[in-house]
PDB file of C-alpha atoms in Angstrom:
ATOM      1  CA  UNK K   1      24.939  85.006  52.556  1.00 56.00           C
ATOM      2  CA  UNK K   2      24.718  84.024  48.775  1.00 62.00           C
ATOM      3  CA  UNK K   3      23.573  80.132  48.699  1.00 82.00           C
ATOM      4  CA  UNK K   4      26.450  78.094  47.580  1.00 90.00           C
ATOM      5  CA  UNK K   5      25.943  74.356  45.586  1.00 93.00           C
ATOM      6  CA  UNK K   6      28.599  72.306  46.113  1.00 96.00           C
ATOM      7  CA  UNK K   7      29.403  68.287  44.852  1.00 97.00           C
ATOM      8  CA  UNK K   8      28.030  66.153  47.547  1.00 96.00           C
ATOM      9  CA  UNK K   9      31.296  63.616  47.905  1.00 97.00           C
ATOM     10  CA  UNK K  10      34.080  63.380  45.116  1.00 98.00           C
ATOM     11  CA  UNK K  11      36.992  60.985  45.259  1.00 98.00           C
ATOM     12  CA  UNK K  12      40.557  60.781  44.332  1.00 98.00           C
ATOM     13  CA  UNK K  13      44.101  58.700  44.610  1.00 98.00           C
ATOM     14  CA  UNK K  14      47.340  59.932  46.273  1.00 97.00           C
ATOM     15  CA  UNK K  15      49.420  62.299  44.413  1.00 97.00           C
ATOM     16  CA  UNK K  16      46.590  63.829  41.853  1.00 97.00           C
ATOM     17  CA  UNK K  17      45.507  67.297  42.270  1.00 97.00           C
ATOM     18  CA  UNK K  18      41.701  67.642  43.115  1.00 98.00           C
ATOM     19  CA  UNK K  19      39.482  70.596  41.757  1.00 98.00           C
ATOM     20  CA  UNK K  20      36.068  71.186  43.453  1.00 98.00           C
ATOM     21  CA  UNK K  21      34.094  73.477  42.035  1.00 97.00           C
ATOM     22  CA  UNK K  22      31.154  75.966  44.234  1.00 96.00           C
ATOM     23  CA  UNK K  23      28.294  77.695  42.600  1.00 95.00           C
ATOM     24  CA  UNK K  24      27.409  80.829  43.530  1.00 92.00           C
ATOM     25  CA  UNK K  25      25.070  82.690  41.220  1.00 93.00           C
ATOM     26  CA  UNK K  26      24.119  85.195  43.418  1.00 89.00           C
ATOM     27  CA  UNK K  27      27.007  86.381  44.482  1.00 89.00           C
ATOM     28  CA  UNK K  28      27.025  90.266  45.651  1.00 86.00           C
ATOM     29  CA  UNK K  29      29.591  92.879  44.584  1.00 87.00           C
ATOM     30  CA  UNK K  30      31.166  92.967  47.956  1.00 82.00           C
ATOM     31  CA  UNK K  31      30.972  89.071  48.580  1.00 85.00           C
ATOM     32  CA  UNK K  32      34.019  87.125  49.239  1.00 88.00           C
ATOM     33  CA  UNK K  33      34.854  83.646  48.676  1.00 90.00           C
ATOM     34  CA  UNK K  34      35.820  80.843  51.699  1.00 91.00           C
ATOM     35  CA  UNK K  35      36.906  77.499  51.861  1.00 94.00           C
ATOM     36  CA  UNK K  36      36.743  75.233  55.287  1.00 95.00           C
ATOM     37  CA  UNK K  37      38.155  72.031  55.806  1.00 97.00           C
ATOM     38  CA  UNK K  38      36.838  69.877  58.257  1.00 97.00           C
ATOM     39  CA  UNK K  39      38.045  66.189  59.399  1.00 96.00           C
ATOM     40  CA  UNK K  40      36.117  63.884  61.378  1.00 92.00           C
ATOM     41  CA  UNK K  41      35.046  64.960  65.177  1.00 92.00           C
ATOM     42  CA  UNK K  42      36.994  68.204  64.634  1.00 94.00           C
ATOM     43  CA  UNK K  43      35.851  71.733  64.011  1.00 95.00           C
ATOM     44  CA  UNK K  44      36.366  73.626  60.761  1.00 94.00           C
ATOM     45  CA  UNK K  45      39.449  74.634  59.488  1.00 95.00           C
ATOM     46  CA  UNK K  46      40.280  78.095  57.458  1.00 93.00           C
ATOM     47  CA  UNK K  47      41.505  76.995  54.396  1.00 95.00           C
ATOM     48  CA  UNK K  48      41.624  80.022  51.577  1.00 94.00           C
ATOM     49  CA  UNK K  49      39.601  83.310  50.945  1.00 92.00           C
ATOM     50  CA  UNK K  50      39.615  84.898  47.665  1.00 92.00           C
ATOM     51  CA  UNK K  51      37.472  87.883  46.007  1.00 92.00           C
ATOM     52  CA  UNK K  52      38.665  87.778  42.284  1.00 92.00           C
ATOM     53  CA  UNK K  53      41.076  86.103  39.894  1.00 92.00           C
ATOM     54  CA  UNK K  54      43.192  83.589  42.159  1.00 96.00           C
ATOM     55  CA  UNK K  55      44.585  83.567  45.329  1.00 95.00           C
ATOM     56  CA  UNK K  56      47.592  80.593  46.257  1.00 96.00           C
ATOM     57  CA  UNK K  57      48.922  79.618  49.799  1.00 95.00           C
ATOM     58  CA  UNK K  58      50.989  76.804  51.138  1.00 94.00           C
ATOM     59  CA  UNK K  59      47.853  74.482  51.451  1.00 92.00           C
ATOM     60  CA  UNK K  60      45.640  75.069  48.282  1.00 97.00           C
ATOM     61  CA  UNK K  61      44.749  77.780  45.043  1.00 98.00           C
ATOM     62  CA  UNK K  62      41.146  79.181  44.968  1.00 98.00           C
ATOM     63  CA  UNK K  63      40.669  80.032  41.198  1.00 97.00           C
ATOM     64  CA  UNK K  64      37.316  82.480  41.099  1.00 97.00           C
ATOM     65  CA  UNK K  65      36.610  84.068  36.998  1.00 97.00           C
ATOM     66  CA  UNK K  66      35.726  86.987  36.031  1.00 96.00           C
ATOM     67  CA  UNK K  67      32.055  86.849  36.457  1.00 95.00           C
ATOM     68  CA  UNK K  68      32.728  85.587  40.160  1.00 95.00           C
ATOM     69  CA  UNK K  69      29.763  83.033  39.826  1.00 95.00           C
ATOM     70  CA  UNK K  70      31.785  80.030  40.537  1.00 96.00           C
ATOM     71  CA  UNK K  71      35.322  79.587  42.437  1.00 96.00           C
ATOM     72  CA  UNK K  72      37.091  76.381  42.596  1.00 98.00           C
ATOM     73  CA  UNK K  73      39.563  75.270  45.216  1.00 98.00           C
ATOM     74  CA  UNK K  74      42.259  73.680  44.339  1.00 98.00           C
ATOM     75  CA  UNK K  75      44.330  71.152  46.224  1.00 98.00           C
ATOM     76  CA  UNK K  76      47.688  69.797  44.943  1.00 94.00           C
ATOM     77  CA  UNK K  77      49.351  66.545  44.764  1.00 94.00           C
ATOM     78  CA  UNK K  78      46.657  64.670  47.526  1.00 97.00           C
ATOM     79  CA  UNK K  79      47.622  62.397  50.281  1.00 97.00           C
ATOM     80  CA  UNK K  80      45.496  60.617  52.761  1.00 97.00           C
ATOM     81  CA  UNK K  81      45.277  62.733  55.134  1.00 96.00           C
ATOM     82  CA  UNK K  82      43.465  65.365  52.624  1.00 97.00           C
ATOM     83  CA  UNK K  83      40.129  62.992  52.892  1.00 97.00           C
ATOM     84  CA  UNK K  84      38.303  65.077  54.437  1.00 98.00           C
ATOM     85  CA  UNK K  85      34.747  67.673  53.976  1.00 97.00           C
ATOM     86  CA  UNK K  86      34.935  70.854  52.441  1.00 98.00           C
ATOM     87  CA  UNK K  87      33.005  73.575  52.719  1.00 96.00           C
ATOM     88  CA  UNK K  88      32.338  77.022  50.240  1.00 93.00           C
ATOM     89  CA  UNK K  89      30.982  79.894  51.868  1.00 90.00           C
ATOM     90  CA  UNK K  90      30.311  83.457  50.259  1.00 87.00           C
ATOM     91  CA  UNK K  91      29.665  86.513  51.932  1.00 77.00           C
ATOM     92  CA  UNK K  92      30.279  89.623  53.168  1.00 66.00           C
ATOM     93  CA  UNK K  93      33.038  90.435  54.844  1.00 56.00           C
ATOM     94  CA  UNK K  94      32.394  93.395  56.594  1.00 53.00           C
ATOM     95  CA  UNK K  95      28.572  93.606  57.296  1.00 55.00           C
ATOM     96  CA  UNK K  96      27.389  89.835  58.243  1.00 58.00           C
ATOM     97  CA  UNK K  97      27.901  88.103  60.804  1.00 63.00           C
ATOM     98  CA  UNK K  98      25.495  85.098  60.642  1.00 71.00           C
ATOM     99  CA  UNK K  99      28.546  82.712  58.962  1.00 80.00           C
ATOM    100  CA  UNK K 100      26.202  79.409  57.628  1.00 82.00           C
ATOM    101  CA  UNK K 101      27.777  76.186  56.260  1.00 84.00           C
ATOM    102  CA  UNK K 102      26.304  74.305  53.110  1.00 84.00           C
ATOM    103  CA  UNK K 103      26.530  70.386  53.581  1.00 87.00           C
ATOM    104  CA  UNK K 104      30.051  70.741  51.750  1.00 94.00           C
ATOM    105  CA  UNK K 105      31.892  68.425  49.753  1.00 97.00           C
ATOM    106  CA  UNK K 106      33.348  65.058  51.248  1.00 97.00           C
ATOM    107  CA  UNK K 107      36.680  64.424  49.768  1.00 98.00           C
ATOM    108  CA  UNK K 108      38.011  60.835  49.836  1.00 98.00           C
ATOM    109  CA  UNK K 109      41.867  60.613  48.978  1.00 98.00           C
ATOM    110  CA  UNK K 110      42.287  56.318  48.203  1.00 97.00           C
ATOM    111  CA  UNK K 111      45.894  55.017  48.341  1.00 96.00           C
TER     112      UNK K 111
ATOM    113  CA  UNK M   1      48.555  79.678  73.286  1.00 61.00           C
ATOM    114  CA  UNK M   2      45.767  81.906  71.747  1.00 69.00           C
ATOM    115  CA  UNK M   3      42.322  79.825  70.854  1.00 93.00           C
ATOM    116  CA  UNK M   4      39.202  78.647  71.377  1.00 96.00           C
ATOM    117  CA  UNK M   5      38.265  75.856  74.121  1.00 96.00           C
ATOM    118  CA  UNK M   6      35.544  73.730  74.505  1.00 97.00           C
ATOM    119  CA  UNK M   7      34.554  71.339  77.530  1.00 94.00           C
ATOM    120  CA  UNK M   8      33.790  68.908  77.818  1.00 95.00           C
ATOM    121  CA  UNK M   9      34.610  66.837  75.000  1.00 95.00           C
ATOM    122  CA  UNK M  10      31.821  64.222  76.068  1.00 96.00           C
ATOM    123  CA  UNK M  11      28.495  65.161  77.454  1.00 94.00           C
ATOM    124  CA  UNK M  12      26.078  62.927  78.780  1.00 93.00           C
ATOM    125  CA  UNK M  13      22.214  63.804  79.587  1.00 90.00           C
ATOM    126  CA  UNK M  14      19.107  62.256  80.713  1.00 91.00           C
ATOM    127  CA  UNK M  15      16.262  63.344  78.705  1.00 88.00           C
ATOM    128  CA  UNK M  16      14.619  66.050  80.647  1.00 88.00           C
ATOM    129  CA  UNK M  17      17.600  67.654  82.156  1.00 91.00           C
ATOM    130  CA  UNK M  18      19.302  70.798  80.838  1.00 94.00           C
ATOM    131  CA  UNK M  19      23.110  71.098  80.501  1.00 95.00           C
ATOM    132  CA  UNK M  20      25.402  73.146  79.876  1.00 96.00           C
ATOM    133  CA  UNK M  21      28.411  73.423  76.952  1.00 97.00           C
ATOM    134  CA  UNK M  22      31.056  75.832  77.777  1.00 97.00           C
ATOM    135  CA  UNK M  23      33.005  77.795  74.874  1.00 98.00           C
ATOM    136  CA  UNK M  24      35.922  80.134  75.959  1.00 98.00           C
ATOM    137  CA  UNK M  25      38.591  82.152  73.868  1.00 97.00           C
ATOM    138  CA  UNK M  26      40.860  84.294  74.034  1.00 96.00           C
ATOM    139  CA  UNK M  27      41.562  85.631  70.533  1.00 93.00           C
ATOM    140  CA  UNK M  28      40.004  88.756  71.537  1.00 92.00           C
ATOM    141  CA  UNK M  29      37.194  88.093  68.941  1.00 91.00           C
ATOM    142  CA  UNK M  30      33.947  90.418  69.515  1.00 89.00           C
ATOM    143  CA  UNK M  31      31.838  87.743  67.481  1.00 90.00           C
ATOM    144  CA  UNK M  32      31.136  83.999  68.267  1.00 93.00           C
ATOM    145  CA  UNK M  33      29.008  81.620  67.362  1.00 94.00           C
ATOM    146  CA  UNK M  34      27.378  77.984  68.374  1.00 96.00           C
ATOM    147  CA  UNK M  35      26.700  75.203  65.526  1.00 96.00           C
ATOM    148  CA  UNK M  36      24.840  71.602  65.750  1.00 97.00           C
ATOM    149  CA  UNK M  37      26.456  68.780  63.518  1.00 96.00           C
ATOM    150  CA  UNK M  38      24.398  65.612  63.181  1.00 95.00           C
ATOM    151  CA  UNK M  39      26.258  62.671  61.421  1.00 92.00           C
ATOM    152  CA  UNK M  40      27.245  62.929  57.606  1.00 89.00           C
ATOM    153  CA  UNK M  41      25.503  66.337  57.721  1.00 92.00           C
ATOM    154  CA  UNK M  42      26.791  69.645  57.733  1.00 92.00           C
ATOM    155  CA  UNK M  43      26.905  72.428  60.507  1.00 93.00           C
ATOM    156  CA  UNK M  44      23.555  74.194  61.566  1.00 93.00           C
ATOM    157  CA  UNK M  45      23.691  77.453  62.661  1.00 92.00           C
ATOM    158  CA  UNK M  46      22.043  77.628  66.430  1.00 96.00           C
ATOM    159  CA  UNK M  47      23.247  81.239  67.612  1.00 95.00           C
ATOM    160  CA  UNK M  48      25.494  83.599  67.242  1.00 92.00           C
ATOM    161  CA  UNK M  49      26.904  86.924  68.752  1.00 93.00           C
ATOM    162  CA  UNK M  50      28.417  89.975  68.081  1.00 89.00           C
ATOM    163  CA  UNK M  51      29.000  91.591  71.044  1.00 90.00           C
ATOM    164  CA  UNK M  52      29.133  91.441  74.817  1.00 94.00           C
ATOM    165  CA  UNK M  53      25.110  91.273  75.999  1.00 95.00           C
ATOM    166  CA  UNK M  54      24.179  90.642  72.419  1.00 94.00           C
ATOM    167  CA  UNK M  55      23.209  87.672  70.861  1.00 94.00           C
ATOM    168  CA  UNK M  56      21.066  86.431  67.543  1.00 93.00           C
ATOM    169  CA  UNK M  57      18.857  83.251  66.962  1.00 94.00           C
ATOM    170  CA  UNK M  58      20.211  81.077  64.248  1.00 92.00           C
ATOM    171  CA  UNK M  59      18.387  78.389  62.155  1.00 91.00           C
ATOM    172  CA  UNK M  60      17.935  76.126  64.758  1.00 95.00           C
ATOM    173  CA  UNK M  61      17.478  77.961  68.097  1.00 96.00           C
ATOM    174  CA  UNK M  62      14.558  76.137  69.505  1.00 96.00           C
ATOM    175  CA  UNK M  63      15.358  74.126  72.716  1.00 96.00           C
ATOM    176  CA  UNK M  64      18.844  76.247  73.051  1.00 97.00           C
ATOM    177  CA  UNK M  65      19.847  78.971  75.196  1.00 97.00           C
ATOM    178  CA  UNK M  66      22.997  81.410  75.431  1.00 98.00           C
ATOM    179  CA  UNK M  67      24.038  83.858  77.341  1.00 97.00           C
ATOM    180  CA  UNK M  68      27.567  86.543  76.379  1.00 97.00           C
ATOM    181  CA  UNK M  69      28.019  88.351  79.953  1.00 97.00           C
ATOM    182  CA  UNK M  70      31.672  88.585  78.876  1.00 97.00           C
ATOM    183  CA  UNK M  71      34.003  88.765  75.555  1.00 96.00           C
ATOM    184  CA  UNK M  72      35.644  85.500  76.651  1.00 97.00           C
ATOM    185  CA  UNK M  73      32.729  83.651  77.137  1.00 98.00           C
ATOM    186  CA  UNK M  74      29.499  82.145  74.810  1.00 98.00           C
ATOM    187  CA  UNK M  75      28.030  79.119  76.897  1.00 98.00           C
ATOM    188  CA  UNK M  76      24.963  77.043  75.430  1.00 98.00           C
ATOM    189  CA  UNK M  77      22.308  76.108  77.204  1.00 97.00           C
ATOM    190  CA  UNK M  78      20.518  72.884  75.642  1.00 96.00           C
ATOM    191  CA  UNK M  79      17.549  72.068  77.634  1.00 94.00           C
ATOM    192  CA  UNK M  80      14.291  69.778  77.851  1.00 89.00           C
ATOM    193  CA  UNK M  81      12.910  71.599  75.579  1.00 88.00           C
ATOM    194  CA  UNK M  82      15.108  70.571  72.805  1.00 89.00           C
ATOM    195  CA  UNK M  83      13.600  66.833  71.831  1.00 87.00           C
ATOM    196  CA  UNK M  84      16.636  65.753  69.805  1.00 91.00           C
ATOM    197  CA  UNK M  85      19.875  67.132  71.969  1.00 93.00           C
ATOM    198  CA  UNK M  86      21.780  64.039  70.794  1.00 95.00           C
ATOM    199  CA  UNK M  87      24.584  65.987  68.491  1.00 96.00           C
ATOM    200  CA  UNK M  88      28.207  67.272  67.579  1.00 97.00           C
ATOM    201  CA  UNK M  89      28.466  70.830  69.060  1.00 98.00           C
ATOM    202  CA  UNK M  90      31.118  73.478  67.519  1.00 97.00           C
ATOM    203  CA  UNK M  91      31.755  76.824  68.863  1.00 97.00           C
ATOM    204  CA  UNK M  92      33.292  79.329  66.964  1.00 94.00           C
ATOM    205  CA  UNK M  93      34.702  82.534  66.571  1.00 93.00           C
ATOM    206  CA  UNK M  94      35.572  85.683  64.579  1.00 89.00           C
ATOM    207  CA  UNK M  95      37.049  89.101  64.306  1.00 82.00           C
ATOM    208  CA  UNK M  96      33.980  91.430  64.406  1.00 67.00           C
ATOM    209  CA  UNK M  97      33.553  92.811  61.337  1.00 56.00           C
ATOM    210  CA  UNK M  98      35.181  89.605  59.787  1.00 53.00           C
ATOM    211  CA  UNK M  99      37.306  91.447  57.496  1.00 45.00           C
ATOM    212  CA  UNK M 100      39.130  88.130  56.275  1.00 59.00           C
ATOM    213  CA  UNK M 101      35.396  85.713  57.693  1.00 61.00           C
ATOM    214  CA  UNK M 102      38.110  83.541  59.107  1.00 81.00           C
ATOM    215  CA  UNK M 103      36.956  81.994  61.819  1.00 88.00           C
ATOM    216  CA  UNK M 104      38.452  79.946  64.349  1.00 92.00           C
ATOM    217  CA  UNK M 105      36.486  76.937  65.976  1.00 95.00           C
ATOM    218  CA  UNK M 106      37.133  74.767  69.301  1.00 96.00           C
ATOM    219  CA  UNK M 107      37.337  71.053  69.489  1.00 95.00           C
ATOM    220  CA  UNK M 108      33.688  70.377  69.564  1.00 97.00           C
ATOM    221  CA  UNK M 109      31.237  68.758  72.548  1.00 97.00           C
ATOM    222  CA  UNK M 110      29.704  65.150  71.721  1.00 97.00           C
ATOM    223  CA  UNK M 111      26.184  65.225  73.816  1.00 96.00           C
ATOM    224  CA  UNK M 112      24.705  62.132  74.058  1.00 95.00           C
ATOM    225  CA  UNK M 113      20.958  61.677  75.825  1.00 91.00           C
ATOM    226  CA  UNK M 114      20.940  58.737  77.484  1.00 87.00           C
TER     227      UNK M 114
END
């Protein structure tokens, strides 16, 4: 899997939309691009996956440019319940199974 | 329901004793996998398999042990060997290959070595 470099914590207020940004310089040609949410004492959560340009859904956007060395995921319009860790990982899709989290990025959403 | 369970919830051990997580699912997934979470950290990758009879050491494998005698099943083994048990464990699994890496992860078992 490429390493990923995340922001350790970031925080925001209710009702703003929240960008956080992964590194990934080494990504491969054939690497795609995952985001996990995770609250406290619960497993992970599959948020988004994305290989090029952006990709929306009913929970967040993943915005990845052109040279695919970076994606950001992006969350709209906060709330509380949003605090929470999130996690980047890049890889392969179809030829790795070893699936390794970063530390990942703790989100706190203040009223 | 399709998904994945884990039990029990809470797990407690006296040092020197081995014990036993269970992880069960019935997604049909060929691959799963076992993680460690230790407070404010992220998950640690302790093994993993693909198939039935097949399994891989992750990062942190010392003092663990697995077994995958069926599809269903991917129990962890922590035992005496394993100095610091005291952890969040998260089981896991996938669609073998992972053509969309989503993967789909239980509840979580809170050992505690008393």
């Amino acid at each position: 899997l490429a390493k990923t470099t995340q922001p350790i914590s970031m925080d925001s207020y209710e009702g703003q939309e929240v960008n956080i940004t992964c590194s990934h310089n080494n990504i491969a040609t054939n690497d795609y691009i995952t985001w996990y949410q995770q609250f406290p004492s619960q497993g992970p959560r599959f948020i988004i996956q994305g290989y090029k340009t952006k990709v929306t859904n009913e929970v967040a956007s993943l915005f990845i440019p052109a040279d695919r060395k970076s994606s950001t995921l992006s969350l709209p319009r906060v709330s509380l319940s949003d605090t929470a860790v999130y996690y980047c990982l890049v890889g392969e899709t179809y030829n790795n199974n070893d699936m390794r989290f970063g530390a990942g990025t703790r989100l706190t959403v203040k009223p | 329901d399709g998904g994945i369970t884990q039990s029990p919830k809470y797990l407690f051990r006296k040092e020197g004793q081995n014990v036993t997580l269970s992880c069960e699912q019935n997604l049909n997934h060929d691959a799963m996998y076992w993680y460690r979470q230790d407070p404010g950290q992220g998950l640690r990758l302790i093994y993993y398999s693909q198939i039935v009879n097949d399994f891989q050491k992750g990062d942190i494998a010392e003092g663990y042990s697995v077994s995958r005698e069926k599809k269903e099943s991917f129990p962890l083994t922590v035992t005496s060997a394993q100095k610091n048990p005291t952890a969040f464990y998260l089981c896991a699994s996938s669609i073998d290959p992972p053509m969309n890496y989503e993967a789909f992860f239980g509840q979580g078992t809170r050992l505690t070595v008393v």
